[in-house]
Structure formats: C-alpha cells, structure tokens
mmCIF file of C-alpha atoms in Angstrom:
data_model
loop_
_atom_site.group_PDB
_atom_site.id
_atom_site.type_symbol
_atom_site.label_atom_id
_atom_site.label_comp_id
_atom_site.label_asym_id
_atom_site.label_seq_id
_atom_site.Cartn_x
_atom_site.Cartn_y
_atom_site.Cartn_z
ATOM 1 C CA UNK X 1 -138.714 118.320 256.994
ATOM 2 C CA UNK X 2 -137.828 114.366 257.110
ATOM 3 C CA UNK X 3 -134.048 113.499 256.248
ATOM 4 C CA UNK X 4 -134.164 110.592 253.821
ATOM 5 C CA UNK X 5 -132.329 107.473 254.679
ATOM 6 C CA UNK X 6 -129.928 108.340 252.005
ATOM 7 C CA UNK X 7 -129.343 111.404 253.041
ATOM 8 C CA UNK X 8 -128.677 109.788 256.595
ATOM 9 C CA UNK X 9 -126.335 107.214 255.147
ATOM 10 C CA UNK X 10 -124.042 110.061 253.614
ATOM 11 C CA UNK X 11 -123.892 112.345 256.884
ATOM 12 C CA UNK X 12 -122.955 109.017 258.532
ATOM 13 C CA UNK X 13 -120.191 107.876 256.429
ATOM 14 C CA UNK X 14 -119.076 111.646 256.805
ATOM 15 C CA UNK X 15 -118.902 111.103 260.588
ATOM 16 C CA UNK X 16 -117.105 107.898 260.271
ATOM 17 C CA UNK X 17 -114.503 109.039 257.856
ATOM 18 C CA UNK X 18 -114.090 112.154 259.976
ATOM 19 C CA UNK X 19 -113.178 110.342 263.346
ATOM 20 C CA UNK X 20 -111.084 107.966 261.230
ATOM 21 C CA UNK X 21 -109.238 111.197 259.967
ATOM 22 C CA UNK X 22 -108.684 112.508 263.045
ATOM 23 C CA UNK X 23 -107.379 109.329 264.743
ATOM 24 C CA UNK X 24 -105.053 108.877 262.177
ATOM 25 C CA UNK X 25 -103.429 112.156 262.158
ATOM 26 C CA UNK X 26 -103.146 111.965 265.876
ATOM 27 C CA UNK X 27 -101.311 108.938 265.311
ATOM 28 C CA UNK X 28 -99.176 110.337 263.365
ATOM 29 C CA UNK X 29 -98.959 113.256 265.453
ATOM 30 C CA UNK X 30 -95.881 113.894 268.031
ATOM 31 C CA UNK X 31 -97.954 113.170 270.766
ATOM 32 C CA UNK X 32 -97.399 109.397 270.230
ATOM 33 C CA UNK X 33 -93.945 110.112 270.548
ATOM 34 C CA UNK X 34 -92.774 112.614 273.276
ATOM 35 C CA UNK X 35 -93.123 111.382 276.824
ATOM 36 C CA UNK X 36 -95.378 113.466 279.441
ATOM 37 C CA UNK X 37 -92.670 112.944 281.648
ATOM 38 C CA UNK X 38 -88.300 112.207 281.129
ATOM 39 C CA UNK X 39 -86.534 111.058 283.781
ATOM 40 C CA UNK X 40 -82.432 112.826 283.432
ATOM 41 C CA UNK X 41 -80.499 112.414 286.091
ATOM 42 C CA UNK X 42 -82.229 111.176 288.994
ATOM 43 C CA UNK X 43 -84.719 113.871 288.353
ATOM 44 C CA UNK X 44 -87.963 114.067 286.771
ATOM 45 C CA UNK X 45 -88.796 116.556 283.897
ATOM 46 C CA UNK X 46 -92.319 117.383 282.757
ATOM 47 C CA UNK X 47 -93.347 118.067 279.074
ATOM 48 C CA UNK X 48 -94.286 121.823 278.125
ATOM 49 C CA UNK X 49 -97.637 121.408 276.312
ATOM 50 C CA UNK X 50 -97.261 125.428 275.850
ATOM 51 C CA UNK X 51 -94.267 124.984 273.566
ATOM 52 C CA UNK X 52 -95.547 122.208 271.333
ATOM 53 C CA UNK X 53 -95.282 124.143 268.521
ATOM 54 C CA UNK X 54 -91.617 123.513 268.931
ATOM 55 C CA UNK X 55 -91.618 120.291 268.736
ATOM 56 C CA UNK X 56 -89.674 118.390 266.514
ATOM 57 C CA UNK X 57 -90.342 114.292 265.281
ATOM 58 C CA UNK X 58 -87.927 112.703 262.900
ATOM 59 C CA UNK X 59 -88.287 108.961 261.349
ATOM 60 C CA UNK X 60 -84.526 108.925 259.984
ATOM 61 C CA UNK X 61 -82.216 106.326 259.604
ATOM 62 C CA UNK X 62 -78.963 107.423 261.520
ATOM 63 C CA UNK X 63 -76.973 104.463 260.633
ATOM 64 C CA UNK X 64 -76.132 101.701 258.434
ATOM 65 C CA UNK X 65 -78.698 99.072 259.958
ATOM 66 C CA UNK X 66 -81.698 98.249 258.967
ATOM 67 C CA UNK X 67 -85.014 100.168 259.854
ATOM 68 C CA UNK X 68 -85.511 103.827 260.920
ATOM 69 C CA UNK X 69 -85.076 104.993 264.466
ATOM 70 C CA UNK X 70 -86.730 108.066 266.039
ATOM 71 C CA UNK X 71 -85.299 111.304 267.075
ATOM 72 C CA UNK X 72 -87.567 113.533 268.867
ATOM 73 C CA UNK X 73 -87.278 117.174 270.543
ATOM 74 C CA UNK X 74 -88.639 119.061 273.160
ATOM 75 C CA UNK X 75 -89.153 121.316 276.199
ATOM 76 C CA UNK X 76 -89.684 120.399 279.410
ATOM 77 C CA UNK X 77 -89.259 121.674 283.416
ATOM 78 C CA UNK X 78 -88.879 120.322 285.985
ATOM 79 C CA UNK X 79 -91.090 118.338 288.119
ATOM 80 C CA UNK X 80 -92.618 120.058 291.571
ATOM 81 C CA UNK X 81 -90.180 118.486 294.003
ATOM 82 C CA UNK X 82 -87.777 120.701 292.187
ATOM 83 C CA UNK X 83 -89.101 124.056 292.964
ATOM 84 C CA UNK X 84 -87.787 125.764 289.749
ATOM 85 C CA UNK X 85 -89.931 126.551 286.570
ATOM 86 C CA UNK X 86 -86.711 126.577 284.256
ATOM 87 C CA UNK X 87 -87.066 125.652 280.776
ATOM 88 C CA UNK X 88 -85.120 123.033 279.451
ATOM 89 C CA UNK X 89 -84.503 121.424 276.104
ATOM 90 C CA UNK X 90 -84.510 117.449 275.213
ATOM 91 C CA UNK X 91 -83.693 115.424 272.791
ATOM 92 C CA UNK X 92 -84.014 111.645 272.450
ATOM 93 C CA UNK X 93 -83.244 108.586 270.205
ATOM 94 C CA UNK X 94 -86.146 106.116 270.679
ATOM 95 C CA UNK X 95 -84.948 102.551 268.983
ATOM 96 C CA UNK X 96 -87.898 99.920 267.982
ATOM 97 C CA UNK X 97 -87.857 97.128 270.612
ATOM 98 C CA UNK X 98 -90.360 94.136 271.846
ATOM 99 C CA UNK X 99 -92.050 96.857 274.307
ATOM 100 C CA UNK X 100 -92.298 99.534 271.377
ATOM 101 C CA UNK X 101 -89.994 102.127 270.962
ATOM 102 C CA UNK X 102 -87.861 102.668 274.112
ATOM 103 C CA UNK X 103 -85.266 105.843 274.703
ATOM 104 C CA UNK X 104 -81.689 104.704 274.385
ATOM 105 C CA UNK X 105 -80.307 108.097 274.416
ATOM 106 C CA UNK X 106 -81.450 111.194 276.364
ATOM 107 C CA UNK X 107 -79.709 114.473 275.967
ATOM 108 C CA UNK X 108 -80.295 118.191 277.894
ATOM 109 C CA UNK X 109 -80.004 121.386 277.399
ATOM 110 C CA UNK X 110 -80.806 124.584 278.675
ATOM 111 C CA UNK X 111 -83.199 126.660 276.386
ATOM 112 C CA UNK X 112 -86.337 126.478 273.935
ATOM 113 C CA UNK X 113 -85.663 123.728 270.823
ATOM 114 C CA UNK X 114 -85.526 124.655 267.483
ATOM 115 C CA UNK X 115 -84.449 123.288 264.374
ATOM 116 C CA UNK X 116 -82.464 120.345 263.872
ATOM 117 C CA UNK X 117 -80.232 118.940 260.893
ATOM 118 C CA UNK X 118 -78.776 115.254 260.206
ATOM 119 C CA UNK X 119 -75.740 115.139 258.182
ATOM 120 C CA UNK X 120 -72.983 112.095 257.541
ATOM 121 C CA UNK X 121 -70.045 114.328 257.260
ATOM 122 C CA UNK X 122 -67.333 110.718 257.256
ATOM 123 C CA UNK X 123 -69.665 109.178 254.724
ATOM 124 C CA UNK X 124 -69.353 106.245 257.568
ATOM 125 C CA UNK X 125 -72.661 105.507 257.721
ATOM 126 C CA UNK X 126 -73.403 107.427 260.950
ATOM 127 C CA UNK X 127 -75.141 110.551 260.458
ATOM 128 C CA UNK X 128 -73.856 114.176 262.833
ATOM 129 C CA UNK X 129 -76.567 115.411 264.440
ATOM 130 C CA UNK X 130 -76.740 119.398 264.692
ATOM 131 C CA UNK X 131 -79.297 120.948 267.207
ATOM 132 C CA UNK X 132 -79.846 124.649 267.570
ATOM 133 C CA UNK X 133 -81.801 125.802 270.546
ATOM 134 C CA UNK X 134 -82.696 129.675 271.835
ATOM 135 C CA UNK X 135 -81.293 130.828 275.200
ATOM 136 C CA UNK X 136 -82.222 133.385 277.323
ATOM 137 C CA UNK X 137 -82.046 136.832 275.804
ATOM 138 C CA UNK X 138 -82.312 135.373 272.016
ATOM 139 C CA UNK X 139 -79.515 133.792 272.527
ATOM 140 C CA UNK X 140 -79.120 131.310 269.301
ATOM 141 C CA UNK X 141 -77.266 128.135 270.196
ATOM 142 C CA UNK X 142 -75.784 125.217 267.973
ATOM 143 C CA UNK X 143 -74.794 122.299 269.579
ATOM 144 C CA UNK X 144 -73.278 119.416 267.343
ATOM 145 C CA UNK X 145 -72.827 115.477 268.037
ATOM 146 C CA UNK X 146 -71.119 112.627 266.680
ATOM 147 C CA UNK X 147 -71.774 109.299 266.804
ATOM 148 C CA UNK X 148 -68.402 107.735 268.835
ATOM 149 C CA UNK X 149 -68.543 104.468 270.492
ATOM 150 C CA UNK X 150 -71.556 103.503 270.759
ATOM 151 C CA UNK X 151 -73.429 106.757 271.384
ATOM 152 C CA UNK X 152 -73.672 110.397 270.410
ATOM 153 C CA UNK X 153 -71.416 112.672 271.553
ATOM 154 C CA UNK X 154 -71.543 116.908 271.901
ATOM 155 C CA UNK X 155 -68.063 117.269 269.683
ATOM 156 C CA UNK X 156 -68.997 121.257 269.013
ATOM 157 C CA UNK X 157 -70.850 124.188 270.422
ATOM 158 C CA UNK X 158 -71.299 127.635 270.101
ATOM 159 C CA UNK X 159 -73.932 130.524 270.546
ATOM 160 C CA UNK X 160 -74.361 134.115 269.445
ATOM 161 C CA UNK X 161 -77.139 136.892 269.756
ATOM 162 C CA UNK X 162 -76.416 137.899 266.042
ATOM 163 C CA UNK X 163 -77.340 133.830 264.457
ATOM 164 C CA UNK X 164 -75.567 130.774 263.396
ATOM 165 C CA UNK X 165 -75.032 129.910 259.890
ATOM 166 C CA UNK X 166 -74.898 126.325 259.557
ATOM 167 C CA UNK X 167 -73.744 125.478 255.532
ATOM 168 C CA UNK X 168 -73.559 121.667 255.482
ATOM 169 C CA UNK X 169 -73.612 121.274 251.197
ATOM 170 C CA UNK X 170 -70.486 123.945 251.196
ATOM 171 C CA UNK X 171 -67.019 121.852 250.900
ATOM 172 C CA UNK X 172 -65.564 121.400 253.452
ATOM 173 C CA UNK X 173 -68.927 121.854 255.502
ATOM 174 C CA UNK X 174 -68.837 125.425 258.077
ATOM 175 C CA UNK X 175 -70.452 126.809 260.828
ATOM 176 C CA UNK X 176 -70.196 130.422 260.768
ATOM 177 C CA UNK X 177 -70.840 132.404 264.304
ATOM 178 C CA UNK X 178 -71.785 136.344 263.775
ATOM 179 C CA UNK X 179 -70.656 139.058 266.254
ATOM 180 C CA UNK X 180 -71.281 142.335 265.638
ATOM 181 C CA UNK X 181 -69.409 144.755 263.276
ATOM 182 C CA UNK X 182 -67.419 146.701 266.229
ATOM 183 C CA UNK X 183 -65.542 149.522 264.672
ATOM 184 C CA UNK X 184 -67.111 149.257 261.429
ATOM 185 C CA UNK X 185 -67.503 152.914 261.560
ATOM 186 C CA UNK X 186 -71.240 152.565 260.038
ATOM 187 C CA UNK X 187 -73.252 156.253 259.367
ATOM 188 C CA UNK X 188 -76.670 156.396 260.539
ATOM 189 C CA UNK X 189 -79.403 158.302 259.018
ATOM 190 C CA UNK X 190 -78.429 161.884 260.413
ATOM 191 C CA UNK X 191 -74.425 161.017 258.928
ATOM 192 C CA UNK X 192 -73.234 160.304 262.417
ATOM 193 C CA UNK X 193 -70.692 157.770 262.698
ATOM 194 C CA UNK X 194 -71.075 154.997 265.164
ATOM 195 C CA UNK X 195 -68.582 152.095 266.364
ATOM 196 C CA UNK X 196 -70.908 149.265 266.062
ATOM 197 C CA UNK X 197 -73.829 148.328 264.623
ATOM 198 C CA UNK X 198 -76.137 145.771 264.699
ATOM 199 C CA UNK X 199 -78.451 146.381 261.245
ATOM 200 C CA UNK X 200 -74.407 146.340 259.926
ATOM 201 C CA UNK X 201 -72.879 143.337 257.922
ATOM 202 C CA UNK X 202 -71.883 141.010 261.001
ATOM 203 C CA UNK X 203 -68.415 139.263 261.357
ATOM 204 C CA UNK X 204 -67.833 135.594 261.099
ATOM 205 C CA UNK X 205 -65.754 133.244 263.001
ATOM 206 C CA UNK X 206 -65.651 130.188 260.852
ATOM 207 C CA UNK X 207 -65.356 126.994 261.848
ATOM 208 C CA UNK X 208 -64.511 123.695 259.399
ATOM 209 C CA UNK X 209 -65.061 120.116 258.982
ATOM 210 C CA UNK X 210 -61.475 119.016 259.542
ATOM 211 C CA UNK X 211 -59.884 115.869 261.522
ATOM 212 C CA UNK X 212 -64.168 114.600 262.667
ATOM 213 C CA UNK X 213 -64.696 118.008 263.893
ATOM 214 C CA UNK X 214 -65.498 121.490 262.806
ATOM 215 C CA UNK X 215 -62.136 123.622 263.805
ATOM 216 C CA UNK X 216 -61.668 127.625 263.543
ATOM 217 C CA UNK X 217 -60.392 128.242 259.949
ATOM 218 C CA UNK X 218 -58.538 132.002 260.426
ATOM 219 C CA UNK X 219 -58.264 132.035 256.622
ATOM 220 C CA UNK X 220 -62.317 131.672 256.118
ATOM 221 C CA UNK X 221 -62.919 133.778 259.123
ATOM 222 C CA UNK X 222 -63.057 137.818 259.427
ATOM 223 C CA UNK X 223 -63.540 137.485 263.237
ATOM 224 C CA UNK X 224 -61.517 135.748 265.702
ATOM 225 C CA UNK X 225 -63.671 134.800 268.694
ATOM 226 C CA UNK X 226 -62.665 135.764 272.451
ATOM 227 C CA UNK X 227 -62.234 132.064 273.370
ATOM 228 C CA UNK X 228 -62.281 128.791 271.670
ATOM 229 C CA UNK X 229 -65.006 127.083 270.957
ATOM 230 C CA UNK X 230 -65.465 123.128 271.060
#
C-alpha cells in the first residue's frame, strides 16, 4: 500500500518537531550545565553520570544585581591519578560572562547531594544558601552559607542519622537536629520496656537565626547536643 504525499508530509513534520523537542529539552537539561570534569584543589574530579538523578540546577537570583546566576549540584570522584573511588559532593555558582557562564565559586563535600534551599534571612539582598547532603551510613547532613565578603561562606553545619528539620517561614527561622529518644522508656509490642527507640518521637536540638547565624536556643530545644555545632 502507497503512502500519499500527504500522509508523508505529516510523518515528516512529526519527525522534525520531535528532534526539535528533544534538542530543546536537552538544552534545558543539566547536562548543559554540570562540567564532566571540576578541578578543586589541584586535583581533578570526574562527574558521576550514575547519580544524575541527584542532580540539582537552579536559575536564581542570589543578589541584588541584575540577571540570574546559576547554582548547580553534584557528585563526582576523583580522577584515576587519585586511586580512590570516594564519592564526593559539589556545588558551584556559574556567573554569565563573555566566554558563557564560568564557575566563580566551587565548594566540596563529602557525600551524595540532595536538596537545596535559598533563603535571605538579613533581607540584605543576599540570599543563605542551605545544602543537605547524605553521608555514609544515612547520615543526613545540612551545611549552611552566607554570603560575607565577596563570597559564600559555610557559617553552620550539622548531621544526624534521625533527619534535619530545616523551618525557614517559622520566626525566627530553626534548624532542628533529631537524636534519638534515649530513656524514653517506650513499650514495644510484647509490653517490654526499652531505653531507646528509634520508631519513638525523636529529640531536638534547636538552633536559631540570631546575630547572622543560627545559634542553639536551650529554651526551643528538648535535647542538648554532645558538642557544639557551627
């Protein structure tokens, strides 16, 4: 059976709106964005393909001047002349310049990415930056930076295996670290009573927006943490 020319036409103005699709959402894709290679260092880091799913792309305004910069996250390891296949976590600031957009920040970690949140706590026109990542062991990680003098700067950090509540509408804004509920004296199934328990109600070390950082707050807290945390 002969395909009329009309017929033919259609199928290929499908094709060509189909490739035009596809090159557009590639473009717009974080592929354009995230480097197959970072240099930190003196060393070189190569991008994990296998963890693109984490990946993270952000067109944001971060301060007062005009146009958008963007922030980008990702893992990487490190190249072969390290010998190690540690995971690591970036993060970069890529400002628009006459060679494209060009790094002018690079940050690392150590860990998976995850989420990230921009907030102008000062209302000065420079928005906080808050990163969580996942260690080793589920580890959940927060790390926090400020924009002082001419860059961004880690001002806070903190981790814990039971989450990180990060409340940034609540006033003053908190982070709240978990621990478990030692000695909460919780009763299982069969009534016998345990010290600790993880399915229990976990305890929170709370720290507040106070003086351009977030500070432990004893009176919002239930949980005072073994050592300070920035």
């Amino acid at each position: 059976m002969s395909i009329s020319p009309k017929v033919r036409i259609l199928f290929l103005l499908i094709f060509v709106l189909t490739l035009f699709y596809i090159s557009s959402f590639s473009y717009a894709g974080a592929g354009n964005f995230i480097p197959e290679k970072v240099r930190y260092e003196g060393k070189t880091y190569v991008y994990a393909p296998f963890h693109s799913q984490r990946d993270r792309v952000f067109e944001i305004n971060l301060d007062e001047e005009p146009g958008n910069e963007v922030f980008i996250s990702f893992a990487a390891i490190p190249g072969r002349d390290s010998g190690k296949e540690q995971f690591f976590h970036f993060w970069q600031i890529l400002d628009s310049g006459d060679n494209g957009y060009e790094a002018v920040q690079t940050e690392r970690s150590r860990g998976l990415p995850g989420e990230v949140y921009f907030k102008d706590l000062n209302s000065d026109g420079e928005k906080e930056i808050f990163v969580f990542t996942t260690g080793y062991g589920q580890y959940l990680r927060l790390a926090v930076y400020s924009y002082r003098e001419g860059r961004y700067v880690n001002i806070w950090e903190g981790e814990s295996i039971c989450g990180i509540k990060l409340e940034l509408e609540a006033t003053p804004p908190v982070i709240k670290v978990a621990s478990s509920s030692w000695g909460g004296k919780v009763i299982d199934e069969e009534g016998r009573q345990l010290d600790w328990c993880f399915a229990a109600e976990p305890l929170y070390a709370v720290y507040a927006w106070e003086d351009n950082n977030f500070l432990y707050n004893e009176q919002k807290s239930n949980y005072e943490p073994l050592k300070s945390l920035r």
